[in-house]
Each structure stands twice: as C-alpha cells, then as structure tokens.
Amino acid sequence: MATTFKYAPALDSLSPSVTAWVDGVARLTRPERIYWCDGTELEFQRLEKELVGKNELLPLNEATNPGCFLSRSDPSDVARVEHLTYVCTQNQDDAGPNNHWIAPDIAHARMDALFRGCMQGRTLYVVPYCMGPIDSPFARGGVEITDSAYVVLNMKLMTRMGRAALERIAQDGTFVKGLHSTGDLNPERRFIMHFPEELSIQSIGSGYGGNALLGKKCHALRIASWQARTEGWLAEHMLIVGIENPQGEIHYLACAFPSACGKTNLAMLIPPESYPGWKVWTVGDDIAWLHPGQDGRLYAINPESGYFGVAPGTNLKTNRNAYETIRRDTIFTNVALTADNQPWWEGLPGKPVIDWQGRPYDPSNGPAAQPNSRFTVGAHQNPSYSKLADAPGGVPLSAIVFGGRRRSLTPLVYQARNWLHGVLVGAGLASETTAAATGTVGVVRRDPMAMKPFAGYNFADYWSHWINMGSALKNPPQIFHVNWFRQDTSGKFLWPGFGENLRVLRWIIDRCKRNIRAKDTAIGHLPEISDLDIGGLDLPSSAIEELFAVDPELWKLEYSGISAYFSEFGARLPQSLKTELADAIARIHSSQV
Ligand code: SAT
Ligand code: MN
C-alpha cells in the first residue's frame, strides 16, 4: 500500500475501534494519504483553499457574499437516487416492501468490488461526527470515511464534527460506520447501501447531499429509525419549530413534510404584520429525534447543526430568515451566477449570466439554477435560531403535523381524533414528487410520515412502533394534517402560504390548549371558520370553502388507495391500524360532509 500519513495523529488514539476500521478501509481503497479531521475553523479554511486551487469551489462576490463558495456537481448527480438506495437486512421482510433490498453478503461483495482501489491517488478523510448536541444523552456518534473534501466541508456545517465527536464516540464505545467515495460518478456504479444490523452505510458514485453526507438521511433517518425501534424512540423526517405568543408562551411543533415541500420555510417562518409580538424559533428544519420524557410528553432534538436547503424560491419575501442566514459563510451547490459573481436562482431579483453548469445562461437550456440546487450553512447563523436548539434534553412537543403537496382532496388543516387516528393520517400521507429525488416531478405517491425514502425498516413494523409509542405516552402531542398547496380549478394556490401559515399554526396551538371547539367530520376535526384567523387576507369566501371542502367521493377513492397500499404489507400490518382504517371508511360512507 502507498505510504499513509496523518496530519493529526493524536486523534486516532482516542478510539482504537475507529482506527482499526479506518485501517481496514484503507487496505481496501488504497488512498495516497489518510487525513483525520479535527473539525477546527483552520482546517475548514485550509480545505476550502485547496478546493479553490483545484477549481472545485468558486469563491463568490466577497463584498456581497463574504465567505461563500459555489460547487458544481456532475450534471448527472444532482439529487437523491431512491432506485439505487438499499436497506440490506438478513431477512428481506425486515426491510419491507417500502425498501429496495439485497442480501447483505451479496451487497458487501458488490460494494467491496467497487471500493477496491477506488481511492488511489486520493486522500481518505476520516470525519468523526456527532448527531445531536455533544452533551445530549440522545446524541449518537458516527464516522464517515470519504474521498471528497466537499463532503468534509458540508459535514462540518451540518454536524458537530471533529475532535469532540471522537471523544464522544470513545466514551460511548459505539459508532455508525459510513464509507463514501465519489467513485467515477458513473450512474451505473452508483449505490447507497445500508446495513442496519451492522450499523454501517456504504455509498459510492455520487457526491450529492443525501447520497454523500452520510450523517443526514443515511444515518440520522435510515439507521437511526432502526435503532429507535429497538430502543423506544423515533427518528423522523420533521422540522422542529417553537411558536411564541405575545404572552411569551412557547409551543413546539414537529412537522413531517416530504423533501422540498417547505420544511425550511416553516421552520424559519416570519410572522405576518398582523401578528405583532409573535415570534418563531427554529430548532431544526429536516430531522427530529423524538424521545418520551419522564413527564409523559414527547421531546424532540435536532440531530443536525446546519441546513441543506433548497435554493430556488428562497428570497426576502418567502423566507427572510433563510435569506439572512445564507448571506455569508455558505456553500452553494448548482446555483447560477450573476454578472458580478453573486449566487442566483429562480425567485431572486437580478439576472443570471452563468447557469448551474457553468454555461452562459440561455433560457432554452432550462432553469438557470438546478431545481434542486442547495445551500449548506451552519444553523447558528439563523436569526431565528432557538435558544433550546442545543438543549441536551430537547423541547417538549405540543403537536405533530403531517403534510404534503396535494392540489386537491386534503383541507388546509384538520386534526386527528386521537393518536391512533393520527398514525393512520400519517401512514396514509401522500404527496406530489419533487426535484429532491431523480424521477418524474408532480406525481402523487404514498409517502407515509414523509418517510418513504428514509424509513430503514418495514413500514408495517414502523407503524406498530408508532402506535406503541403513543400508548406509552401519558401526554402525547396532538396530531394534525396540513396542506398549503390546494389549488382551484384554474391551478391557482388557494392559500397564500409562507408567513400566513402562522394563522393555521395558531389554530393548531389553540386546539392543543383545548381553548376552542372544532367541527367533528368524517376525516377528523376541522376548524370552525370563525376560529381560524383570516382577517386581512383578502380571500374570497369561495376560496375558504374550497380550502376546507371534504368531498366524500374523493375520500372514498383515497381510502381505497390507502387500503391497497396497506395490503402490500400483509400480515405484518398492525391489526389496530386496519381497524382504524375500516372505521374511517365506515365514517366516510355514512357521512354527508
Ligand atoms: O439530499 S437530501 O436528502 O439531503 C435533501 C432532501 O432530499 O431532503
Ligand atoms: Mn429532507
């Protein structure tokens, strides 16, 4: 093997089990050198400089966007690849019909062949990271080995990375092993494999976000959801937000929406002018780990420490907090450029001159910024960063909110009748696909709990686990469903969205406080229109009617879609969920809603 040397040799002595694993990977992948990341600012800047020297990062306008850089990915490597993502359990039924599966020994043989010698001439970076506040009992350590310095920089922004994480791993005596190489970027040799029984992840052939930043979807959702089931907690695809009323009372909500459906915007919401004294605090924008507390409530931590947000559409009007957050020290991926080297995407003022592929902008080539172009930025730069975002014990949840993109069917908001009905509402979630994953955009698909791409085990077992978690909570959060995306017959959105969504959250909180009554309908509790604050919105009453319309015929169809989907899970489907669905169907058949 080529000589290896370490810039920071003291680090590896902290955890012999990490060293042994790194040595084994180095024997397989044959890097030119091994570098242990210490997570310092100095290291970050040195790596940025190195990448700038290789033209892999482009510095942006230092006056308008200090400390900001642009990275352009391979044009074939711009989103998660669900068809190449596998959960490799000994027993195929444990992965379930919701996951692609290969037997672990076959997967290992395939991945070993791809990884063999793949780092020749390259640097192997060892990236120790901690998901969750370092001092949280709920946090978990991992180590990502990667040959991409871009991944290292992103991991530094997205996780607590470096020496402190390695110390935590040494203390815990266990960690998730993530092996990543960009390989040759050939989509034929691109795979993201998970081995939950071995607490390990292997990813090759992509440098893109969710495929390559292994702490995020691979660890904090797929592997963590598996661990959470055996240990009595939940790993969920949810933002966490605190809503403070003018009296200073804060309610925390965790909201599950599929990728690119506005989680970051909701987590950073700016209250509308008609809400003086209200404040919104961001705890997390993508992932929540939920643990039962001694007081019978459910507590949430955000395992991440940064945001990997969708750039297009982000502007001063839609998300002022995000806009302020990403003005400095941000890595942009696949955005366009203006004439004076500022980052640009659809929805911003100004004009693109260079498109995301580095070509002179020509509208006939499509959008200037890739529709799934992203920003990566440390969370502490967010003006609405919650004081409790780093709290080791997390924040207590008043509500869990499910939602998706549906142009019809689901009302602006409704509340589940109880926890079990809430599990049915979550399990029946469906949403239109977005650019966050490769494939057709805009098709409605089942996306239970917004976890279709991320649940690391059989959904039937996952729903059972959800049901059991609720039964064990003396004071569970109330469960709701929202739809910001309902359209009228001409395709116009019926609800203004963004900051105005606070009106809906306020109704949700009032319901949690049991301050107001609601209409009991076949699908759940709907607002009495007089209880939902729509003052000053200039919404025609027909829009309000449409936003809350429940069409029994459409719901019958929806429930048969859900029944057909559930039947894929066979005997593992929990009986109580089947009964809950049967009850919902009976209610819609006997209702006049
Ligand atoms: O690419 S990521 O999976 O990190 C972002 C997303 O799709 O939610
Ligand atoms: Mn996400």
Coordinates of C-alpha atoms and ligand atoms in Angstrom, one line a residue:
M1 CA 0.0 0.0 0.0
A2 CA 1.2 3.6 -0.7
T3 CA 2.6 5.4 2.3
T4 CA -0.1 6.9 4.5
F5 CA 0.4 9.7 6.9
K6 CA -1.8 11.6 9.3
Y7 CA -1.9 15.3 9.8
A8 CA -3.5 14.8 13.2
P9 CA -2.1 11.5 14.6
A10 CA -3.1 12.3 18.2
L11 CA -6.8 12.0 17.2
D12 CA -6.9 8.3 16.4
S13 CA -5.6 7.2 19.8
L14 CA -8.9 8.3 21.2
S15 CA -10.8 5.4 19.8
P16 CA -9.0 2.2 18.8
S17 CA -12.1 0.7 17.2
V18 CA -12.2 3.7 14.8
T19 CA -8.5 3.2 14.0
A20 CA -9.0 -0.5 13.3
W21 CA -11.9 0.2 10.9
V22 CA -10.0 3.0 9.1
D23 CA -7.0 0.7 8.6
G24 CA -9.2 -1.9 7.1
V25 CA -10.9 0.5 4.7
A26 CA -7.5 2.0 3.7
R27 CA -6.3 -1.5 2.8
L28 CA -9.4 -1.9 0.5
T29 CA -9.5 1.5 -1.1
R30 CA -5.7 2.3 -1.2
P31 CA -5.7 6.0 -0.7
E32 CA -2.5 8.0 -1.2
R33 CA -2.9 9.6 2.2
I34 CA -5.2 9.5 5.3
Y35 CA -6.3 12.6 7.0
W36 CA -8.2 12.7 10.3
C37 CA -10.4 15.8 10.5
D38 CA -10.2 17.7 13.8
G39 CA -13.2 20.0 13.0
T40 CA -11.4 23.3 13.5
E41 CA -12.1 26.5 11.6
L42 CA -8.5 26.5 10.5
E43 CA -8.9 23.1 8.9
F44 CA -12.1 24.2 7.2
Q45 CA -10.5 27.2 5.7
R46 CA -7.5 25.2 4.5
L47 CA -9.7 22.7 2.8
E48 CA -11.7 25.5 1.2
K49 CA -8.5 27.0 -0.2
E50 CA -7.4 23.6 -1.5
L51 CA -10.6 23.2 -3.4
V52 CA -10.5 26.7 -4.8
G53 CA -6.9 25.9 -6.0
K54 CA -8.4 22.8 -7.9
N55 CA -11.3 24.9 -9.3
E56 CA -13.7 22.6 -7.4
L57 CA -15.0 25.5 -5.4
L58 CA -15.5 29.0 -6.8
P59 CA -15.3 32.0 -4.4
L60 CA -18.3 34.2 -4.7
N61 CA -18.5 38.0 -4.5
E62 CA -16.7 38.8 -1.3
A63 CA -18.4 42.1 -0.8
T64 CA -22.0 40.9 -1.1
N65 CA -21.5 37.2 0.0
P66 CA -18.4 37.0 2.3
G67 CA -17.1 33.5 2.9
C68 CA -19.4 32.0 0.2
F69 CA -18.5 29.4 -2.4
L70 CA -20.1 27.7 -5.3
S71 CA -19.8 24.0 -6.1
R72 CA -21.0 22.5 -9.4
S73 CA -21.7 18.8 -9.3
D74 CA -21.7 16.4 -12.2
P75 CA -24.9 17.2 -14.2
S76 CA -26.0 13.5 -13.7
D77 CA -25.5 13.8 -9.9
V78 CA -28.0 16.4 -8.6
A79 CA -30.5 14.6 -6.3
R80 CA -31.1 11.6 -4.2
V81 CA -31.3 8.3 -6.1
E82 CA -34.0 6.3 -4.5
H83 CA -33.9 3.5 -7.0
L84 CA -30.2 2.9 -6.1
T85 CA -30.7 3.1 -2.3
Y86 CA -30.9 -0.2 -0.5
V87 CA -31.6 -1.5 3.0
C88 CA -29.7 -4.8 3.4
T89 CA -31.1 -6.8 6.3
Q90 CA -30.6 -10.6 6.8
N91 CA -34.3 -11.1 6.4
Q92 CA -35.9 -9.3 3.5
D93 CA -39.2 -8.8 5.4
D94 CA -37.4 -6.6 7.9
A95 CA -36.6 -4.1 5.2
G96 CA -40.2 -4.4 4.0
P97 CA -41.8 -3.6 0.6
N98 CA -41.0 0.1 1.2
N99 CA -37.3 -0.5 0.7
H100 CA -35.1 -1.9 -2.1
W101 CA -33.3 -4.9 -0.7
I102 CA -30.3 -7.1 -1.4
A103 CA -28.9 -9.8 0.9
P104 CA -26.0 -8.3 3.0
D105 CA -23.3 -10.8 1.7
I106 CA -24.2 -10.0 -1.9
A107 CA -24.3 -6.3 -1.2
H108 CA -20.9 -6.4 0.5
A109 CA -19.4 -8.4 -2.3
R110 CA -20.7 -5.8 -4.8
M111 CA -19.6 -2.8 -2.8
D112 CA -16.1 -4.3 -2.0
A113 CA -15.5 -4.8 -5.7
L114 CA -16.5 -1.1 -6.3
F115 CA -14.5 0.2 -3.4
R116 CA -11.3 -1.9 -4.1
G117 CA -8.6 0.6 -5.0
C118 CA -11.0 3.4 -5.6
M119 CA -9.1 6.0 -3.6
Q120 CA -5.7 5.5 -5.3
G121 CA -4.0 8.9 -5.7
R122 CA -6.6 10.5 -3.5
T123 CA -6.9 11.5 0.2
L124 CA -9.0 9.4 2.5
Y125 CA -10.7 11.8 5.0
V126 CA -11.8 10.4 8.4
V127 CA -14.7 12.6 9.5
P128 CA -15.9 11.9 13.1
Y129 CA -19.3 13.5 13.8
C130 CA -22.0 13.6 16.4
M131 CA -25.7 13.7 15.5
G132 CA -27.3 15.8 18.3
P133 CA -25.8 18.1 20.9
I134 CA -22.5 16.7 22.1
D135 CA -23.7 16.5 25.7
S136 CA -27.1 15.1 24.9
P137 CA -28.0 11.6 26.1
F138 CA -29.9 11.2 22.8
A139 CA -26.9 12.1 20.5
R140 CA -25.2 9.4 18.5
G141 CA -21.8 9.3 17.0
G142 CA -20.6 8.3 13.6
V143 CA -17.5 8.3 11.4
E144 CA -17.7 9.0 7.7
I145 CA -14.8 8.0 5.6
T146 CA -14.8 9.9 2.3
D147 CA -12.5 10.9 -0.5
S148 CA -14.4 14.1 -1.1
A149 CA -13.2 17.3 0.5
Y150 CA -16.6 18.9 -0.5
V151 CA -18.3 16.3 1.7
V152 CA -15.9 17.1 4.6
L153 CA -16.8 20.8 4.4
N154 CA -20.6 20.0 4.2
M155 CA -20.3 17.6 7.2
K156 CA -18.6 20.3 9.2
L157 CA -21.5 22.7 8.6
M158 CA -24.2 20.0 9.0
T159 CA -22.9 18.2 12.1
R160 CA -20.9 18.6 15.3
M161 CA -17.7 17.3 13.6
G162 CA -14.1 16.6 14.7
R163 CA -12.3 16.0 18.0
A164 CA -15.3 16.5 20.3
A165 CA -17.3 13.9 18.3
L166 CA -14.4 11.4 18.5
E167 CA -14.2 11.9 22.3
R168 CA -17.9 11.2 22.5
I169 CA -17.5 8.0 20.4
A170 CA -14.7 6.8 22.6
Q171 CA -17.0 7.4 25.6
D172 CA -20.0 5.6 24.0
G173 CA -17.9 2.7 22.7
T174 CA -20.0 2.5 19.5
F175 CA -20.5 4.5 16.3
V176 CA -22.1 4.3 12.9
K177 CA -19.6 3.4 10.2
G178 CA -20.1 5.3 6.9
L179 CA -17.9 4.7 3.9
H180 CA -18.2 7.0 1.0
S181 CA -16.4 7.5 -2.3
T182 CA -17.4 9.7 -5.2
G183 CA -16.0 6.8 -7.4
D184 CA -16.2 7.6 -11.1
L185 CA -19.7 9.2 -10.8
N186 CA -21.0 6.7 -13.4
P187 CA -24.7 6.2 -12.5
E188 CA -24.2 2.5 -13.4
R189 CA -21.8 2.3 -10.5
R190 CA -23.7 4.4 -8.0
F191 CA -25.2 2.7 -4.9
I192 CA -26.2 3.8 -1.4
M193 CA -26.4 0.7 0.8
H194 CA -27.5 0.5 4.4
F195 CA -26.6 -2.4 6.8
P196 CA -28.7 -1.5 9.9
E197 CA -27.8 -4.8 11.7
E198 CA -24.1 -3.8 11.4
L199 CA -24.7 0.0 12.0
S200 CA -23.0 0.7 8.7
I201 CA -23.5 2.6 5.5
Q202 CA -21.7 2.4 2.1
S203 CA -22.2 4.9 -0.6
I204 CA -20.3 5.1 -3.9
G205 CA -20.7 7.0 -7.2
S206 CA -22.3 10.2 -6.0
G207 CA -21.1 13.4 -4.4
Y208 CA -24.7 14.8 -3.9
G209 CA -26.2 15.8 -0.5
G210 CA -28.4 13.0 0.7
N211 CA -26.3 10.3 -1.1
A212 CA -23.0 11.5 0.2
L213 CA -23.4 13.4 3.5
L214 CA -23.9 10.2 5.4
G215 CA -24.8 11.7 8.7
K216 CA -28.0 13.1 7.3
K217 CA -30.6 10.8 5.7
C218 CA -28.5 7.6 5.8
H219 CA -27.5 7.8 9.5
A220 CA -30.0 10.2 11.2
L221 CA -33.0 8.6 9.5
R222 CA -32.4 5.1 8.0
I223 CA -30.0 3.7 10.5
A224 CA -31.4 5.8 13.4
S225 CA -35.0 4.7 12.7
W226 CA -33.9 1.1 13.0
Q227 CA -32.1 1.8 16.3
A228 CA -35.0 3.9 17.6
R229 CA -37.4 1.0 17.2
T230 CA -35.4 -1.4 19.4
E231 CA -34.7 1.4 21.9
G232 CA -38.1 3.0 22.2
W233 CA -37.8 6.3 20.4
L234 CA -38.5 7.7 16.9
A235 CA -36.2 9.1 14.2
E236 CA -38.4 11.3 11.9
H237 CA -38.2 13.5 8.8
M238 CA -39.6 16.5 10.7
L239 CA -38.7 20.2 11.2
I240 CA -39.0 21.4 14.8
V241 CA -40.3 24.9 15.5
G242 CA -41.2 26.9 18.5
I243 CA -44.1 29.4 18.3
E244 CA -44.1 32.1 20.9
N245 CA -47.2 34.2 21.5
P246 CA -47.2 37.8 22.8
Q247 CA -47.6 36.5 26.3
G248 CA -44.2 34.7 26.0
E249 CA -45.7 31.2 26.0
I250 CA -43.8 28.9 23.5
H251 CA -45.3 25.8 21.9
Y252 CA -43.1 23.4 20.0
L253 CA -44.4 21.6 16.9
A254 CA -42.7 18.9 14.8
C255 CA -43.8 18.8 11.2
A256 CA -43.3 16.0 8.7
F257 CA -43.4 17.0 5.0
P258 CA -41.6 15.3 2.1
S259 CA -38.4 16.9 0.7
A260 CA -38.8 20.3 -1.0
C261 CA -42.3 20.9 0.4
G262 CA -41.4 23.9 2.6
K263 CA -40.0 22.5 5.8
T264 CA -37.1 25.0 5.9
N265 CA -39.6 27.9 5.2
L266 CA -42.0 26.8 8.0
A267 CA -39.1 26.3 10.5
M268 CA -38.0 29.9 9.9
L269 CA -41.4 31.5 9.4
I270 CA -41.6 35.3 9.8
P271 CA -44.9 36.2 11.5
P272 CA -47.1 38.4 9.3
E273 CA -47.6 42.1 10.2
S274 CA -51.0 41.3 11.7
Y275 CA -49.2 39.2 14.4
P276 CA -47.3 41.7 16.4
G277 CA -45.5 40.2 19.4
W278 CA -45.4 36.7 17.9
K279 CA -42.0 35.0 17.4
V280 CA -40.9 31.9 15.7
W281 CA -37.9 29.9 16.8
T282 CA -36.1 27.3 14.7
V283 CA -34.9 24.1 16.4
G284 CA -34.5 22.1 13.2
D285 CA -35.5 22.1 9.6
D286 CA -35.3 18.5 8.4
I287 CA -34.8 15.7 11.0
A288 CA -36.2 15.2 14.6
W289 CA -35.3 12.5 17.1
L290 CA -38.2 12.0 19.5
H291 CA -37.9 10.6 23.0
P292 CA -40.5 10.1 25.7
G293 CA -39.9 12.2 28.7
Q294 CA -40.4 11.4 32.4
D295 CA -43.4 13.7 32.4
G296 CA -45.2 11.6 29.7
R297 CA -44.6 14.2 27.0
L298 CA -42.6 13.6 23.8
Y299 CA -39.3 15.6 23.5
A300 CA -37.5 16.5 20.2
I301 CA -33.9 17.1 19.4
N302 CA -32.5 18.1 16.0
P303 CA -29.6 15.8 15.3
E304 CA -28.1 18.3 12.8
S305 CA -26.4 21.6 13.3
G306 CA -26.8 23.1 9.8
Y307 CA -29.3 23.4 6.9
F308 CA -29.0 21.8 3.5
G309 CA -31.9 23.8 2.0
V310 CA -33.4 24.2 -1.4
A311 CA -32.2 27.4 -3.0
P312 CA -34.8 28.2 -5.8
G313 CA -37.7 30.2 -4.4
T314 CA -35.8 31.4 -1.3
N315 CA -35.9 35.2 -1.1
L316 CA -36.6 38.1 1.2
K317 CA -40.4 37.6 0.8
T318 CA -40.6 33.9 1.1
N319 CA -38.1 33.3 3.8
R320 CA -36.3 36.4 5.2
N321 CA -34.5 34.3 7.9
A322 CA -33.0 31.9 5.4
Y323 CA -32.1 34.8 3.1
E324 CA -30.2 36.5 6.0
T325 CA -28.7 33.1 7.1
I326 CA -27.1 32.4 3.8
R327 CA -25.6 35.8 3.1
R328 CA -22.2 34.7 4.4
D329 CA -20.2 31.6 5.1
T330 CA -22.4 29.4 2.9
I331 CA -21.6 26.7 0.3
F332 CA -24.0 26.8 -2.7
T333 CA -24.4 23.8 -4.9
N334 CA -25.6 24.0 -8.5
V335 CA -26.9 27.6 -8.4
A336 CA -26.4 30.1 -11.2
L337 CA -24.3 33.3 -11.1
T338 CA -24.9 37.0 -11.8
A339 CA -22.6 39.2 -13.8
D340 CA -20.9 40.3 -10.6
N341 CA -20.5 36.8 -9.2
Q342 CA -23.3 36.6 -6.8
P343 CA -25.3 33.4 -6.4
W344 CA -28.6 33.4 -8.3
W345 CA -31.7 31.2 -8.5
E346 CA -35.3 31.5 -9.7
G347 CA -37.2 33.8 -7.4
L348 CA -34.4 36.2 -6.8
P349 CA -34.2 39.7 -8.3
G350 CA -31.3 40.4 -10.7
K351 CA -30.3 38.4 -13.7
P352 CA -28.4 35.1 -14.2
V353 CA -25.5 35.3 -16.6
I354 CA -23.9 31.8 -16.0
D355 CA -26.1 28.8 -15.4
W356 CA -25.6 26.0 -12.9
Q357 CA -23.5 24.0 -15.3
G358 CA -21.1 27.0 -15.9
R359 CA -22.5 27.8 -19.3
P360 CA -23.6 31.3 -20.4
Y361 CA -27.3 31.4 -19.4
D362 CA -29.6 30.5 -22.2
P363 CA -33.3 30.0 -21.3
S364 CA -33.6 27.3 -23.9
N365 CA -31.3 25.2 -21.7
G366 CA -33.9 25.2 -18.9
P367 CA -33.8 27.0 -15.5
A368 CA -30.6 28.9 -14.6
A369 CA -30.3 27.2 -11.3
Q370 CA -30.8 23.5 -11.0
P371 CA -34.3 23.0 -9.5
N372 CA -32.7 21.0 -6.6
S373 CA -29.8 23.4 -6.1
R374 CA -28.9 23.8 -2.4
F375 CA -27.3 25.9 0.2
T376 CA -25.3 24.5 3.1
V377 CA -24.9 26.7 6.1
G378 CA -24.4 26.5 9.9
A379 CA -27.7 26.8 11.9
H380 CA -26.3 29.3 14.4
Q381 CA -26.3 31.9 11.6
N382 CA -30.1 31.8 11.5
P383 CA -31.6 34.9 13.1
S384 CA -34.5 32.7 14.5
Y385 CA -32.2 30.1 15.9
S386 CA -33.9 28.8 19.1
K387 CA -32.1 29.1 22.5
L388 CA -33.1 25.5 23.0
A389 CA -31.7 24.2 19.7
D390 CA -28.7 22.8 21.6
A391 CA -30.5 21.8 24.7
P392 CA -29.4 18.2 25.6
G393 CA -32.9 17.1 26.6
G394 CA -34.7 18.7 23.6
V395 CA -38.0 20.5 23.5
P396 CA -41.4 19.2 24.6
L397 CA -43.9 18.8 21.7
S398 CA -47.4 20.1 21.7
A399 CA -48.2 18.9 18.2
I400 CA -47.1 16.7 15.4
V401 CA -48.1 17.9 12.0
F402 CA -48.2 15.9 8.8
G403 CA -48.4 17.5 5.4
G404 CA -47.8 17.1 1.7
R405 CA -48.3 18.7 -1.7
R406 CA -51.9 17.9 -2.8
R407 CA -53.6 20.1 -5.3
S408 CA -57.0 18.6 -4.2
L409 CA -58.6 16.5 -1.6
T410 CA -56.9 17.4 1.7
P411 CA -58.1 20.5 3.5
L412 CA -55.9 23.3 4.7
V413 CA -55.8 21.8 8.2
Y414 CA -57.5 19.1 10.2
Q415 CA -56.9 17.3 13.5
A416 CA -56.8 13.6 14.1
R417 CA -59.3 12.3 16.6
N418 CA -56.6 10.7 18.7
W419 CA -53.1 9.2 18.5
L420 CA -54.1 6.0 16.7
H421 CA -56.2 8.0 14.1
G422 CA -53.1 10.3 13.8
V423 CA -51.0 7.3 13.0
L424 CA -53.5 6.5 10.2
V425 CA -53.3 10.1 9.0
G426 CA -49.5 9.9 8.9
A427 CA -49.4 6.4 7.4
G428 CA -51.9 7.5 4.7
L429 CA -49.9 10.6 3.7
A430 CA -49.4 11.1 0.0
S431 CA -47.6 14.0 -1.8
E432 CA -46.6 15.1 -5.3
T433 CA -43.0 14.2 -6.1
T434 CA -40.4 17.0 -6.2
A435 CA -36.9 17.6 -7.7
A436 CA -35.2 16.4 -4.5
A437 CA -35.1 12.9 -5.9
T438 CA -34.4 11.8 -9.5
G439 CA -37.5 10.8 -11.4
T440 CA -40.8 12.4 -12.5
V441 CA -41.9 15.5 -10.7
G442 CA -45.5 16.2 -9.7
V443 CA -46.9 12.7 -9.4
V444 CA -48.9 11.9 -6.3
R445 CA -47.3 9.0 -4.4
R446 CA -47.8 7.4 -1.0
D447 CA -45.2 8.9 1.4
P448 CA -46.1 7.7 4.9
M449 CA -45.0 10.1 7.6
A450 CA -42.8 11.7 4.8
M451 CA -40.5 8.8 5.4
K452 CA -41.0 6.7 2.2
P453 CA -37.4 7.3 1.1
F454 CA -36.0 7.2 4.6
A455 CA -37.5 4.5 6.8
G456 CA -34.8 2.0 7.5
Y457 CA -37.2 -0.9 8.1
N458 CA -40.6 -2.4 7.2
F459 CA -43.3 0.3 7.4
A460 CA -45.7 -2.2 9.0
D461 CA -43.3 -2.6 11.9
Y462 CA -42.7 1.2 11.9
W463 CA -46.5 1.9 12.3
S464 CA -46.7 -0.7 15.1
H465 CA -43.8 1.1 16.8
W466 CA -45.6 4.5 16.3
I467 CA -48.8 3.0 17.9
N468 CA -46.8 1.6 20.8
M469 CA -45.0 4.9 21.4
G470 CA -48.3 6.7 21.6
S471 CA -49.8 4.2 24.1
A472 CA -46.8 4.7 26.3
L473 CA -47.1 8.5 26.5
K474 CA -49.3 9.9 29.2
N475 CA -49.4 13.3 27.5
P476 CA -48.8 12.7 23.7
P477 CA -48.7 15.5 21.2
Q478 CA -51.9 16.1 19.3
I479 CA -51.7 15.1 15.6
F480 CA -52.7 17.3 12.7
H481 CA -52.6 17.3 8.9
V482 CA -52.0 20.5 6.8
N483 CA -52.0 21.2 3.0
W484 CA -50.6 24.6 1.9
F485 CA -50.8 23.5 -1.7
R486 CA -54.5 23.1 -2.5
Q487 CA -55.4 24.7 -5.9
D488 CA -58.6 26.0 -7.5
T489 CA -59.8 24.6 -10.8
S490 CA -57.6 27.1 -12.7
G491 CA -54.4 25.8 -10.9
K492 CA -54.1 28.8 -8.6
F493 CA -53.0 28.2 -5.0
L494 CA -55.9 28.8 -2.7
W495 CA -53.9 29.7 0.4
P496 CA -51.2 32.4 0.4
G497 CA -48.8 30.2 2.5
F498 CA -45.4 31.3 3.9
G499 CA -45.8 33.7 6.9
E500 CA -49.6 33.4 6.7
N501 CA -49.2 29.8 7.7
L502 CA -48.8 31.1 11.3
R503 CA -52.6 31.6 11.3
V504 CA -53.0 27.8 10.9
L505 CA -50.4 27.0 13.5
R506 CA -52.2 29.3 15.9
W507 CA -55.4 27.3 15.4
I508 CA -53.3 24.1 16.0
I509 CA -51.9 25.5 19.2
D510 CA -55.4 26.7 20.4
R511 CA -56.6 23.1 19.8
C512 CA -53.7 21.7 21.8
K513 CA -54.6 24.1 24.6
R514 CA -58.2 22.9 24.3
N515 CA -59.2 26.5 24.0
I516 CA -61.6 26.1 21.1
R517 CA -64.0 23.6 19.8
A518 CA -63.9 22.1 16.2
K519 CA -66.2 20.5 13.7
D520 CA -66.3 16.8 14.0
T521 CA -66.3 15.4 10.5
A522 CA -65.7 12.0 8.9
I523 CA -62.0 12.7 8.3
G524 CA -61.3 14.4 11.7
H525 CA -61.7 17.7 13.4
L526 CA -61.9 20.8 11.1
P527 CA -61.8 24.4 12.2
E528 CA -65.0 26.4 12.8
I529 CA -64.2 29.1 10.3
S530 CA -64.8 31.7 12.9
D531 CA -61.9 30.2 14.9
L532 CA -59.4 30.5 12.1
D533 CA -57.9 34.0 11.8
I534 CA -58.3 35.0 8.2
G535 CA -58.6 38.8 8.9
G536 CA -57.0 41.0 6.3
L537 CA -56.1 38.1 3.9
D538 CA -58.4 39.2 1.1
L539 CA -59.6 35.7 0.5
P540 CA -62.9 35.3 -1.3
S541 CA -65.3 33.1 0.7
S542 CA -65.3 30.7 -2.1
A543 CA -61.6 30.1 -1.5
I544 CA -62.2 29.4 2.2
E545 CA -65.0 27.0 1.2
E546 CA -62.7 25.2 -1.2
L547 CA -59.8 25.1 1.2
F548 CA -62.0 23.2 3.7
A549 CA -64.1 21.2 1.3
V550 CA -64.3 17.5 2.1
D551 CA -65.6 15.5 -0.9
P552 CA -66.8 12.1 0.3
E553 CA -66.4 10.5 -3.2
L554 CA -62.8 11.6 -3.4
W555 CA -62.1 10.4 0.1
K556 CA -63.6 7.0 -0.6
L557 CA -61.1 6.8 -3.5
E558 CA -58.3 7.9 -1.3
Y559 CA -59.2 5.3 1.4
S560 CA -59.3 2.6 -1.2
G561 CA -55.8 3.8 -2.4
I562 CA -54.6 3.6 1.3
S563 CA -56.2 0.1 1.7
A564 CA -54.5 -1.2 -1.4
Y565 CA -51.2 0.3 -0.2
F566 CA -51.6 -1.2 3.2
S567 CA -52.3 -4.6 1.8
E568 CA -48.7 -4.7 0.4
F569 CA -47.6 -5.1 4.0
G570 CA -49.6 -8.4 4.5
A571 CA -49.7 -10.0 7.9
R572 CA -47.2 -7.6 9.5
L573 CA -49.7 -4.7 9.2
P574 CA -50.9 -3.9 12.8
Q575 CA -54.5 -5.0 13.4
S576 CA -55.3 -1.8 15.2
L577 CA -54.3 0.3 12.1
K578 CA -56.5 -1.9 9.9
T579 CA -59.4 -1.4 12.3
E580 CA -58.8 2.4 12.3
L581 CA -58.9 2.5 8.5
A582 CA -62.1 0.4 8.5
D583 CA -63.6 2.9 10.9
A584 CA -62.6 5.8 8.8
I585 CA -64.1 4.2 5.7
A586 CA -67.3 3.5 7.6
R587 CA -67.4 7.1 8.7
I588 CA -67.0 8.5 5.2
H589 CA -69.6 6.1 3.8
S590 CA -72.2 7.2 6.3
S591 CA -71.3 10.9 6.2
Q592 CA -72.9 13.8 4.4
V593 CA -69.8 16.1 4.7
Ligands
SAT1 O1 -30.5 15.4 -0.4 S1 -31.1 15.4 0.9 O2 -31.7 14.1 1.2 O3 -30.2 15.7 2.0 C1 -32.3 16.6 1.0 C2 -33.7 16.1 0.8 O4 -34.0 15.5 -0.2 O5 -34.5 16.2 1.8
MN2 MN -35.4 16.3 4.0

